[in-house]
């Protein structure tokens, strides 16, 4: 077998890059799938229907030479549908054992679509699968051969029970429709993909992935320890919750980023992974700005060997913010608006004001702040 560095290089250079050519505008999702796979952590994909969430995951799964399990959850999904029914032959002998053949407990790679439809009947079992890699039913307990779980949904959790499930997915990424100017590329790539009946690219074995996951433990994190502590402290001060448990687990993702770049030591640019620990949509831009500010102090020699995601400098869209502020201005009518409407209007303005602070261009940020100040005066 090749060395972990060679395997990681092949995963990044052959498997992921091949899929990027097939899925136009989905580099971010594929890079997150890659780093989570190497780190043995779970990924949550948020996006509306029709944005290729399932197709991307299915294509990656087809390139893993191992058992794959995927399922579309509904509010009525029963435990048997995921974990298998009780073994009738054993039941006749007085043993309560599950027949897991072809089901989740035997899979190396798991995809759960519409994850947040999970009901109370399967919730506890799923939490144990995600957190401890264990399947438990009655007296039956078995360790799972799980590399990672990918969950997808078109919404974020609203109930506490689902929030606990969501929390088990260390990284989160949005998957949206590509811009109109790239639609022709999407159509061409999608047509080629539909014509391919079998995977037309390289594959990688489960054993190779496990070797890479083990090698993550050997990455030297000392060079980034101080910067990582500083960033976590700043995120906490900004109101973004990063528990000690999550901070510890994030180290595996930092190490995975280094390994995918062919390095045995982490560097400041590997902290890009913290952009994707958001719990709400509003946190995405705050995280992006704080992480990018820290990355901007990386040494020049680090950038040529940095992860592609480290060089992603997107921030809040100033033009979109300006349009939203203009919409609020046009909607304000102090005489006709009810008290509840005024409160909702002010809440929206507060959210937009917070986003404006993270616009990177100083001139645009100043212009937007003037609009915000004017609207606050209008509402006073």
mmCIF file of C-alpha atoms in Angstrom:
data_model
loop_
_atom_site.group_PDB
_atom_site.id
_atom_site.type_symbol
_atom_site.label_atom_id
_atom_site.label_comp_id
_atom_site.label_asym_id
_atom_site.label_seq_id
_atom_site.Cartn_x
_atom_site.Cartn_y
_atom_site.Cartn_z
ATOM 1 C CA UNK A 1 0.000 0.000 0.000
ATOM 2 C CA UNK A 2 1.148 3.555 -0.714
ATOM 3 C CA UNK A 3 2.112 5.908 2.102
ATOM 4 C CA UNK A 4 -0.633 8.045 3.711
ATOM 5 C CA UNK A 5 0.805 11.162 2.056
ATOM 6 C CA UNK A 6 0.619 9.501 -1.350
ATOM 7 C CA UNK A 7 -2.938 8.293 -0.719
ATOM 8 C CA UNK A 8 -4.022 11.757 0.457
ATOM 9 C CA UNK A 9 -2.434 13.308 -2.617
ATOM 10 C CA UNK A 10 -4.304 10.859 -4.867
ATOM 11 C CA UNK A 11 -7.612 11.456 -3.073
ATOM 12 C CA UNK A 12 -7.219 15.197 -3.511
ATOM 13 C CA UNK A 13 -5.611 15.252 -6.943
ATOM 14 C CA UNK A 14 -7.493 12.447 -8.694
ATOM 15 C CA UNK A 15 -10.776 11.628 -6.934
ATOM 16 C CA UNK A 16 -11.890 15.094 -5.801
ATOM 17 C CA UNK A 17 -10.551 16.964 -8.831
ATOM 18 C CA UNK A 18 -12.248 14.486 -11.149
ATOM 19 C CA UNK A 19 -15.563 15.102 -9.400
ATOM 20 C CA UNK A 20 -15.040 18.866 -9.546
ATOM 21 C CA UNK A 21 -14.937 18.646 -13.323
ATOM 22 C CA UNK A 22 -18.243 16.762 -13.270
ATOM 23 C CA UNK A 23 -19.988 19.113 -10.826
ATOM 24 C CA UNK A 24 -19.507 22.704 -11.935
ATOM 25 C CA UNK A 25 -19.401 25.250 -9.114
ATOM 26 C CA UNK A 26 -19.388 22.611 -6.362
ATOM 27 C CA UNK A 27 -15.693 22.770 -5.430
ATOM 28 C CA UNK A 28 -16.502 23.968 -1.926
ATOM 29 C CA UNK A 29 -18.804 21.026 -1.167
ATOM 30 C CA UNK A 30 -16.315 18.520 -2.566
ATOM 31 C CA UNK A 31 -13.398 20.015 -0.637
ATOM 32 C CA UNK A 32 -15.427 19.758 2.574
ATOM 33 C CA UNK A 33 -16.335 16.142 1.784
ATOM 34 C CA UNK A 34 -12.651 15.395 1.268
ATOM 35 C CA UNK A 35 -11.386 16.967 4.472
ATOM 36 C CA UNK A 36 -14.170 15.348 6.550
ATOM 37 C CA UNK A 37 -13.465 11.946 5.009
ATOM 38 C CA UNK A 38 -9.772 12.180 5.908
ATOM 39 C CA UNK A 39 -10.565 13.483 9.402
ATOM 40 C CA UNK A 40 -13.275 10.818 9.962
ATOM 41 C CA UNK A 41 -15.791 13.533 10.825
ATOM 42 C CA UNK A 42 -19.336 14.085 9.605
ATOM 43 C CA UNK A 43 -20.541 16.744 7.144
ATOM 44 C CA UNK A 44 -23.929 18.455 6.931
ATOM 45 C CA UNK A 45 -24.985 19.884 3.545
ATOM 46 C CA UNK A 46 -27.663 22.587 3.521
ATOM 47 C CA UNK A 47 -29.420 23.581 0.321
ATOM 48 C CA UNK A 48 -32.682 23.713 -1.610
ATOM 49 C CA UNK A 49 -33.864 20.782 -3.734
ATOM 50 C CA UNK A 50 -32.256 20.372 -7.135
ATOM 51 C CA UNK A 51 -28.797 21.664 -6.235
ATOM 52 C CA UNK A 52 -27.047 18.283 -6.717
ATOM 53 C CA UNK A 53 -26.508 17.538 -3.013
ATOM 54 C CA UNK A 54 -27.434 13.871 -3.419
ATOM 55 C CA UNK A 55 -25.711 13.466 -6.788
ATOM 56 C CA UNK A 56 -22.380 14.758 -5.466
ATOM 57 C CA UNK A 57 -22.427 12.409 -2.480
ATOM 58 C CA UNK A 58 -23.522 9.441 -4.602
ATOM 59 C CA UNK A 59 -20.706 10.015 -7.090
ATOM 60 C CA UNK A 60 -18.113 10.183 -4.311
ATOM 61 C CA UNK A 61 -19.571 7.016 -2.784
ATOM 62 C CA UNK A 62 -19.239 5.204 -6.132
ATOM 63 C CA UNK A 63 -15.497 5.868 -6.021
ATOM 64 C CA UNK A 64 -15.080 4.252 -2.603
ATOM 65 C CA UNK A 65 -14.435 0.521 -2.850
ATOM 66 C CA UNK A 66 -16.548 -0.293 0.171
ATOM 67 C CA UNK A 67 -20.117 -0.712 1.359
ATOM 68 C CA UNK A 68 -22.306 2.362 1.035
ATOM 69 C CA UNK A 69 -25.695 2.998 2.640
ATOM 70 C CA UNK A 70 -27.982 5.869 1.712
ATOM 71 C CA UNK A 71 -31.528 6.593 2.746
ATOM 72 C CA UNK A 72 -34.129 9.330 2.381
ATOM 73 C CA UNK A 73 -35.596 9.962 5.822
ATOM 74 C CA UNK A 74 -39.240 10.844 6.380
ATOM 75 C CA UNK A 75 -41.119 11.595 9.587
ATOM 76 C CA UNK A 76 -42.326 7.989 9.502
ATOM 77 C CA UNK A 77 -38.986 6.225 8.989
ATOM 78 C CA UNK A 78 -38.677 3.278 11.369
ATOM 79 C CA UNK A 79 -35.481 1.865 12.932
ATOM 80 C CA UNK A 80 -35.780 -1.320 10.817
ATOM 81 C CA UNK A 81 -35.413 0.740 7.640
ATOM 82 C CA UNK A 82 -31.968 1.947 8.705
ATOM 83 C CA UNK A 83 -30.592 -0.780 10.924
ATOM 84 C CA UNK A 84 -32.384 -3.886 9.691
ATOM 85 C CA UNK A 85 -35.146 -6.129 11.100
ATOM 86 C CA UNK A 86 -34.804 -8.625 13.902
ATOM 87 C CA UNK A 87 -33.331 -11.935 12.731
ATOM 88 C CA UNK A 88 -36.329 -14.314 12.676
ATOM 89 C CA UNK A 89 -34.155 -17.447 12.914
ATOM 90 C CA UNK A 90 -32.378 -16.165 16.019
ATOM 91 C CA UNK A 91 -35.683 -14.952 17.459
ATOM 92 C CA UNK A 92 -37.039 -18.505 17.311
ATOM 93 C CA UNK A 93 -34.033 -19.564 19.354
ATOM 94 C CA UNK A 94 -34.781 -16.903 21.958
ATOM 95 C CA UNK A 95 -32.092 -14.440 20.846
ATOM 96 C CA UNK A 96 -32.967 -10.838 19.990
ATOM 97 C CA UNK A 97 -30.462 -10.009 17.224
ATOM 98 C CA UNK A 98 -30.685 -7.675 14.240
ATOM 99 C CA UNK A 99 -30.180 -8.806 10.667
ATOM 100 C CA UNK A 100 -28.031 -5.896 9.452
ATOM 101 C CA UNK A 101 -27.146 -7.291 6.034
ATOM 102 C CA UNK A 102 -27.030 -4.415 3.534
ATOM 103 C CA UNK A 103 -28.048 -1.900 6.184
ATOM 104 C CA UNK A 104 -26.371 1.059 7.909
ATOM 105 C CA UNK A 105 -24.416 -0.933 10.547
ATOM 106 C CA UNK A 106 -22.390 -2.677 7.812
ATOM 107 C CA UNK A 107 -21.614 0.430 5.736
ATOM 108 C CA UNK A 108 -18.341 2.314 5.542
ATOM 109 C CA UNK A 109 -19.929 5.424 4.027
ATOM 110 C CA UNK A 110 -23.429 6.634 4.939
ATOM 111 C CA UNK A 111 -25.604 9.307 3.350
ATOM 112 C CA UNK A 112 -28.821 10.366 5.096
ATOM 113 C CA UNK A 113 -30.892 12.668 2.905
ATOM 114 C CA UNK A 114 -33.448 14.958 4.583
ATOM 115 C CA UNK A 115 -31.655 14.211 7.832
ATOM 116 C CA UNK A 116 -33.808 16.557 9.913
ATOM 117 C CA UNK A 117 -36.904 14.447 9.260
ATOM 118 C CA UNK A 118 -35.495 12.013 11.829
ATOM 119 C CA UNK A 119 -38.117 11.081 14.429
ATOM 120 C CA UNK A 120 -37.794 10.124 18.070
ATOM 121 C CA UNK A 121 -37.906 6.404 17.250
ATOM 122 C CA UNK A 122 -34.522 6.505 15.503
ATOM 123 C CA UNK A 123 -32.963 9.608 17.042
ATOM 124 C CA UNK A 124 -31.111 7.981 19.927
ATOM 125 C CA UNK A 125 -29.691 5.241 17.693
ATOM 126 C CA UNK A 126 -28.489 7.834 15.173
ATOM 127 C CA UNK A 127 -26.844 9.918 17.889
ATOM 128 C CA UNK A 128 -24.911 6.875 19.069
ATOM 129 C CA UNK A 129 -23.881 6.005 15.506
ATOM 130 C CA UNK A 130 -22.588 9.539 14.895
ATOM 131 C CA UNK A 131 -20.934 10.129 18.228
ATOM 132 C CA UNK A 132 -19.589 6.738 19.260
ATOM 133 C CA UNK A 133 -19.644 4.719 16.000
ATOM 134 C CA UNK A 134 -21.675 2.084 17.855
ATOM 135 C CA UNK A 135 -24.979 0.365 17.051
ATOM 136 C CA UNK A 136 -26.930 -0.669 20.139
ATOM 137 C CA UNK A 137 -30.298 -2.390 20.294
ATOM 138 C CA UNK A 138 -31.356 -4.012 23.534
ATOM 139 C CA UNK A 139 -28.446 -6.167 24.706
ATOM 140 C CA UNK A 140 -26.886 -6.095 21.247
ATOM 141 C CA UNK A 141 -23.902 -3.779 20.811
ATOM 142 C CA UNK A 142 -21.484 -3.672 17.919
ATOM 143 C CA UNK A 143 -18.760 -1.332 16.689
ATOM 144 C CA UNK A 144 -19.350 0.131 13.241
ATOM 145 C CA UNK A 145 -16.878 0.195 10.317
ATOM 146 C CA UNK A 146 -17.929 3.791 9.623
ATOM 147 C CA UNK A 147 -15.637 6.226 7.789
ATOM 148 C CA UNK A 148 -18.067 9.149 7.862
ATOM 149 C CA UNK A 149 -21.725 10.167 7.602
ATOM 150 C CA UNK A 150 -23.047 12.852 5.288
ATOM 151 C CA UNK A 151 -26.374 14.445 6.162
ATOM 152 C CA UNK A 152 -28.368 16.759 3.912
ATOM 153 C CA UNK A 153 -31.408 18.962 4.357
ATOM 154 C CA UNK A 154 -33.054 22.060 2.918
ATOM 155 C CA UNK A 155 -33.514 23.586 6.364
ATOM 156 C CA UNK A 156 -31.801 24.060 9.701
ATOM 157 C CA UNK A 157 -33.072 22.446 12.930
ATOM 158 C CA UNK A 158 -35.721 24.211 14.983
ATOM 159 C CA UNK A 159 -36.352 21.587 17.685
ATOM 160 C CA UNK A 160 -33.928 20.848 20.518
ATOM 161 C CA UNK A 161 -33.842 17.128 19.724
ATOM 162 C CA UNK A 162 -32.862 17.817 16.117
ATOM 163 C CA UNK A 163 -30.335 20.427 17.229
ATOM 164 C CA UNK A 164 -28.537 17.644 19.126
ATOM 165 C CA UNK A 165 -28.444 15.585 15.910
ATOM 166 C CA UNK A 166 -27.219 18.587 13.902
ATOM 167 C CA UNK A 167 -24.471 19.201 16.471
ATOM 168 C CA UNK A 168 -22.916 15.810 15.658
ATOM 169 C CA UNK A 169 -21.985 17.147 12.214
ATOM 170 C CA UNK A 170 -18.822 19.089 12.925
ATOM 171 C CA UNK A 171 -18.732 20.982 9.606
ATOM 172 C CA UNK A 172 -21.617 22.479 7.641
ATOM 173 C CA UNK A 173 -21.649 23.730 4.052
ATOM 174 C CA UNK A 174 -24.235 25.358 1.799
ATOM 175 C CA UNK A 175 -25.019 23.929 -1.639
ATOM 176 C CA UNK A 176 -26.850 26.430 -3.858
ATOM 177 C CA UNK A 177 -27.695 26.753 -7.530
ATOM 178 C CA UNK A 178 -24.726 27.955 -9.577
ATOM 179 C CA UNK A 179 -24.770 31.514 -11.001
ATOM 180 C CA UNK A 180 -26.597 31.985 -14.305
ATOM 181 C CA UNK A 181 -23.366 32.759 -16.133
ATOM 182 C CA UNK A 182 -22.165 29.187 -15.475
ATOM 183 C CA UNK A 183 -25.414 27.448 -16.382
ATOM 184 C CA UNK A 184 -24.118 26.366 -19.807
ATOM 185 C CA UNK A 185 -21.188 24.580 -18.095
ATOM 186 C CA UNK A 186 -23.608 22.877 -15.712
ATOM 187 C CA UNK A 187 -25.773 21.608 -18.563
ATOM 188 C CA UNK A 188 -22.782 20.236 -20.470
ATOM 189 C CA UNK A 189 -21.226 18.517 -17.432
ATOM 190 C CA UNK A 190 -24.599 17.167 -16.309
ATOM 191 C CA UNK A 191 -25.281 15.669 -19.742
ATOM 192 C CA UNK A 192 -21.912 13.877 -19.722
ATOM 193 C CA UNK A 193 -22.589 12.566 -16.215
ATOM 194 C CA UNK A 194 -25.989 11.148 -17.181
ATOM 195 C CA UNK A 195 -24.470 9.300 -20.125
ATOM 196 C CA UNK A 196 -21.865 7.570 -17.922
ATOM 197 C CA UNK A 197 -23.428 4.331 -16.672
ATOM 198 C CA UNK A 198 -20.379 3.382 -14.609
ATOM 199 C CA UNK A 199 -17.768 5.501 -12.790
ATOM 200 C CA UNK A 200 -15.351 6.770 -15.408
ATOM 201 C CA UNK A 201 -12.711 7.886 -12.942
ATOM 202 C CA UNK A 202 -10.290 6.501 -10.360
ATOM 203 C CA UNK A 203 -11.399 4.755 -7.199
ATOM 204 C CA UNK A 204 -9.915 4.413 -3.729
ATOM 205 C CA UNK A 205 -10.258 1.587 -1.207
ATOM 206 C CA UNK A 206 -11.661 1.769 2.303
ATOM 207 C CA UNK A 207 -8.365 0.403 3.623
ATOM 208 C CA UNK A 208 -6.495 3.307 2.041
ATOM 209 C CA UNK A 209 -8.885 5.825 3.587
ATOM 210 C CA UNK A 210 -8.433 4.185 6.999
ATOM 211 C CA UNK A 211 -4.650 4.474 6.617
ATOM 212 C CA UNK A 212 -4.992 8.189 5.924
ATOM 213 C CA UNK A 213 -7.336 8.635 8.882
ATOM 214 C CA UNK A 214 -4.788 6.983 11.163
ATOM 215 C CA UNK A 215 -2.026 9.226 9.785
ATOM 216 C CA UNK A 216 -3.989 12.311 10.838
ATOM 217 C CA UNK A 217 -2.919 11.558 14.421
ATOM 218 C CA UNK A 218 0.731 12.036 13.459
ATOM 219 C CA UNK A 219 0.352 15.568 12.054
ATOM 220 C CA UNK A 220 2.251 18.157 14.091
ATOM 221 C CA UNK A 221 -0.274 20.732 15.323
ATOM 222 C CA UNK A 222 2.146 22.687 17.506
ATOM 223 C CA UNK A 223 2.876 25.331 14.805
ATOM 224 C CA UNK A 224 -0.790 26.430 14.840
ATOM 225 C CA UNK A 225 -1.715 25.852 18.481
ATOM 226 C CA UNK A 226 -1.357 29.506 19.499
ATOM 227 C CA UNK A 227 -3.244 30.840 16.449
ATOM 228 C CA UNK A 228 -5.990 28.228 16.936
ATOM 229 C CA UNK A 229 -6.484 29.211 20.597
ATOM 230 C CA UNK A 230 -6.597 32.875 19.589
ATOM 231 C CA UNK A 231 -9.207 32.217 16.909
ATOM 232 C CA UNK A 232 -11.450 30.130 19.165
ATOM 233 C CA UNK A 233 -11.319 32.889 21.809
ATOM 234 C CA UNK A 234 -12.293 35.514 19.221
ATOM 235 C CA UNK A 235 -15.162 33.384 17.955
ATOM 236 C CA UNK A 236 -16.504 32.964 21.470
ATOM 237 C CA UNK A 237 -16.344 36.722 22.036
ATOM 238 C CA UNK A 238 -18.281 37.215 18.785
ATOM 239 C CA UNK A 239 -21.080 35.039 20.178
ATOM 240 C CA UNK A 240 -20.250 31.883 18.226
ATOM 241 C CA UNK A 241 -20.316 28.903 20.565
ATOM 242 C CA UNK A 242 -17.257 26.674 20.335
ATOM 243 C CA UNK A 243 -17.288 24.134 23.157
ATOM 244 C CA UNK A 244 -14.091 22.556 24.432
ATOM 245 C CA UNK A 245 -15.276 19.247 22.923
ATOM 246 C CA UNK A 246 -15.718 20.788 19.479
ATOM 247 C CA UNK A 247 -12.395 22.613 19.711
ATOM 248 C CA UNK A 248 -10.631 19.321 20.408
ATOM 249 C CA UNK A 249 -12.357 17.585 17.491
ATOM 250 C CA UNK A 250 -11.595 20.478 15.120
ATOM 251 C CA UNK A 251 -7.907 19.651 15.475
ATOM 252 C CA UNK A 252 -8.495 16.530 13.363
ATOM 253 C CA UNK A 253 -9.853 18.681 10.539
ATOM 254 C CA UNK A 254 -6.902 21.058 10.733
ATOM 255 C CA UNK A 255 -4.583 18.047 10.542
ATOM 256 C CA UNK A 256 -6.597 16.591 7.626
ATOM 257 C CA UNK A 257 -6.181 19.837 5.700
ATOM 258 C CA UNK A 258 -2.415 19.634 6.162
ATOM 259 C CA UNK A 259 -2.320 15.983 5.071
ATOM 260 C CA UNK A 260 -4.365 16.681 1.934
ATOM 261 C CA UNK A 261 -1.815 19.372 1.059
ATOM 262 C CA UNK A 262 1.047 16.887 1.395
ATOM 263 C CA UNK A 263 2.351 18.209 4.714
ATOM 264 C CA UNK A 264 3.105 16.484 8.033
ATOM 265 C CA UNK A 265 2.811 19.738 9.988
ATOM 266 C CA UNK A 266 -0.147 22.110 10.165
ATOM 267 C CA UNK A 267 0.195 25.778 9.325
ATOM 268 C CA UNK A 268 -1.935 28.862 9.875
ATOM 269 C CA UNK A 269 -3.725 28.512 6.531
ATOM 270 C CA UNK A 270 -5.193 25.162 7.668
ATOM 271 C CA UNK A 271 -7.459 27.077 10.048
ATOM 272 C CA UNK A 272 -9.786 27.710 7.075
ATOM 273 C CA UNK A 273 -11.879 24.771 8.302
ATOM 274 C CA UNK A 274 -13.323 26.951 11.082
ATOM 275 C CA UNK A 275 -15.327 28.892 8.500
ATOM 276 C CA UNK A 276 -17.700 25.936 8.402
ATOM 277 C CA UNK A 277 -18.691 25.497 12.047
ATOM 278 C CA UNK A 278 -21.731 27.811 11.822
ATOM 279 C CA UNK A 279 -25.035 27.000 13.493
ATOM 280 C CA UNK A 280 -27.088 29.712 11.747
ATOM 281 C CA UNK A 281 -26.972 31.444 8.371
ATOM 282 C CA UNK A 282 -26.071 34.732 10.069
ATOM 283 C CA UNK A 283 -22.905 33.234 11.541
ATOM 284 C CA UNK A 284 -21.441 32.320 8.152
ATOM 285 C CA UNK A 285 -20.244 35.797 7.264
ATOM 286 C CA UNK A 286 -18.961 36.542 10.772
ATOM 287 C CA UNK A 287 -16.937 33.327 10.698
ATOM 288 C CA UNK A 288 -15.634 34.016 7.197
ATOM 289 C CA UNK A 289 -14.432 37.482 8.197
ATOM 290 C CA UNK A 290 -12.770 36.430 11.470
ATOM 291 C CA UNK A 291 -11.083 33.391 9.924
ATOM 292 C CA UNK A 292 -9.885 35.352 6.903
ATOM 293 C CA UNK A 293 -8.431 38.061 9.109
ATOM 294 C CA UNK A 294 -6.367 35.445 10.929
ATOM 295 C CA UNK A 295 -5.289 33.795 7.661
ATOM 296 C CA UNK A 296 -4.153 37.152 6.279
ATOM 297 C CA UNK A 297 -1.239 37.030 8.741
ATOM 298 C CA UNK A 298 0.075 33.742 7.326
ATOM 299 C CA UNK A 299 3.657 33.784 6.087
ATOM 300 C CA UNK A 300 3.972 34.279 2.282
ATOM 301 C CA UNK A 301 5.739 30.930 1.860
ATOM 302 C CA UNK A 302 2.709 29.115 3.303
ATOM 303 C CA UNK A 303 0.302 30.020 0.504
ATOM 304 C CA UNK A 304 1.812 27.863 -2.278
ATOM 305 C CA UNK A 305 1.268 24.761 -0.094
ATOM 306 C CA UNK A 306 -2.086 25.815 1.369
ATOM 307 C CA UNK A 307 -5.496 24.219 0.823
ATOM 308 C CA UNK A 308 -7.647 25.762 -1.976
ATOM 309 C CA UNK A 309 -10.306 26.682 0.596
ATOM 310 C CA UNK A 310 -7.793 28.824 2.495
ATOM 311 C CA UNK A 311 -7.650 31.154 -0.498
ATOM 312 C CA UNK A 312 -11.427 31.579 -0.637
ATOM 313 C CA UNK A 313 -11.936 35.200 0.412
ATOM 314 C CA UNK A 314 -15.656 35.677 -0.241
ATOM 315 C CA UNK A 315 -17.389 38.000 2.204
ATOM 316 C CA UNK A 316 -20.869 39.554 2.467
ATOM 317 C CA UNK A 317 -22.227 40.835 -0.844
ATOM 318 C CA UNK A 318 -22.253 44.648 -0.473
ATOM 319 C CA UNK A 319 -24.692 45.137 -3.359
ATOM 320 C CA UNK A 320 -27.141 42.623 -1.903
ATOM 321 C CA UNK A 321 -26.933 44.333 1.494
ATOM 322 C CA UNK A 322 -27.601 47.716 -0.123
ATOM 323 C CA UNK A 323 -30.696 46.299 -1.848
ATOM 324 C CA UNK A 324 -31.974 44.844 1.427
ATOM 325 C CA UNK A 325 -31.462 48.173 3.200
ATOM 326 C CA UNK A 326 -33.323 50.007 0.429
ATOM 327 C CA UNK A 327 -36.153 47.503 0.747
ATOM 328 C CA UNK A 328 -36.406 48.208 4.474
ATOM 329 C CA UNK A 329 -36.385 51.944 3.825
ATOM 330 C CA UNK A 330 -39.271 51.608 1.367
ATOM 331 C CA UNK A 331 -41.215 49.376 3.777
ATOM 332 C CA UNK A 332 -41.066 51.796 6.716
ATOM 333 C CA UNK A 333 -44.293 53.623 7.450
ATOM 334 C CA UNK A 334 -44.364 54.833 11.041
ATOM 335 C CA UNK A 335 -48.048 55.747 10.900
ATOM 336 C CA UNK A 336 -49.503 52.659 9.190
ATOM 337 C CA UNK A 337 -47.233 49.997 10.721
ATOM 338 C CA UNK A 338 -48.404 48.072 13.748
ATOM 339 C CA UNK A 339 -46.142 47.789 16.793
ATOM 340 C CA UNK A 340 -45.345 44.143 15.935
ATOM 341 C CA UNK A 341 -44.445 45.123 12.356
ATOM 342 C CA UNK A 342 -42.135 47.861 13.624
ATOM 343 C CA UNK A 343 -40.417 45.390 15.974
ATOM 344 C CA UNK A 344 -39.888 42.906 13.107
ATOM 345 C CA UNK A 345 -38.565 45.733 10.902
ATOM 346 C CA UNK A 346 -36.073 46.764 13.581
ATOM 347 C CA UNK A 347 -34.961 43.137 14.042
ATOM 348 C CA UNK A 348 -34.246 42.871 10.313
ATOM 349 C CA UNK A 349 -32.295 46.132 10.391
ATOM 350 C CA UNK A 350 -30.221 44.874 13.348
ATOM 351 C CA UNK A 351 -29.316 41.704 11.432
ATOM 352 C CA UNK A 352 -28.341 43.668 8.311
ATOM 353 C CA UNK A 353 -26.323 46.118 10.411
ATOM 354 C CA UNK A 354 -24.356 43.211 11.855
ATOM 355 C CA UNK A 355 -23.640 41.793 8.388
ATOM 356 C CA UNK A 356 -22.475 45.193 7.107
ATOM 357 C CA UNK A 357 -19.622 45.164 9.632
ATOM 358 C CA UNK A 358 -18.048 42.219 7.822
ATOM 359 C CA UNK A 359 -17.905 43.757 4.334
ATOM 360 C CA UNK A 360 -14.191 43.786 3.523
ATOM 361 C CA UNK A 361 -14.040 46.812 1.223
ATOM 362 C CA UNK A 362 -13.693 49.858 3.513
ATOM 363 C CA UNK A 363 -15.459 52.256 1.139
ATOM 364 C CA UNK A 364 -18.424 49.921 0.660
ATOM 365 C CA UNK A 365 -18.590 49.247 4.406
ATOM 366 C CA UNK A 366 -18.638 52.997 5.158
ATOM 367 C CA UNK A 367 -21.414 53.628 2.614
ATOM 368 C CA UNK A 368 -23.556 50.809 4.040
ATOM 369 C CA UNK A 369 -23.004 52.054 7.596
ATOM 370 C CA UNK A 370 -24.326 55.470 6.555
ATOM 371 C CA UNK A 371 -27.470 53.795 5.222
ATOM 372 C CA UNK A 372 -27.876 51.866 8.456
ATOM 373 C CA UNK A 373 -27.465 54.997 10.591
ATOM 374 C CA UNK A 374 -30.017 56.811 8.449
ATOM 375 C CA UNK A 375 -32.540 54.010 8.886
ATOM 376 C CA UNK A 376 -32.088 53.951 12.671
ATOM 377 C CA UNK A 377 -32.809 57.697 12.728
ATOM 378 C CA UNK A 378 -35.847 57.091 10.520
ATOM 379 C CA UNK A 379 -37.171 54.555 13.033
ATOM 380 C CA UNK A 380 -36.507 56.653 16.144
#
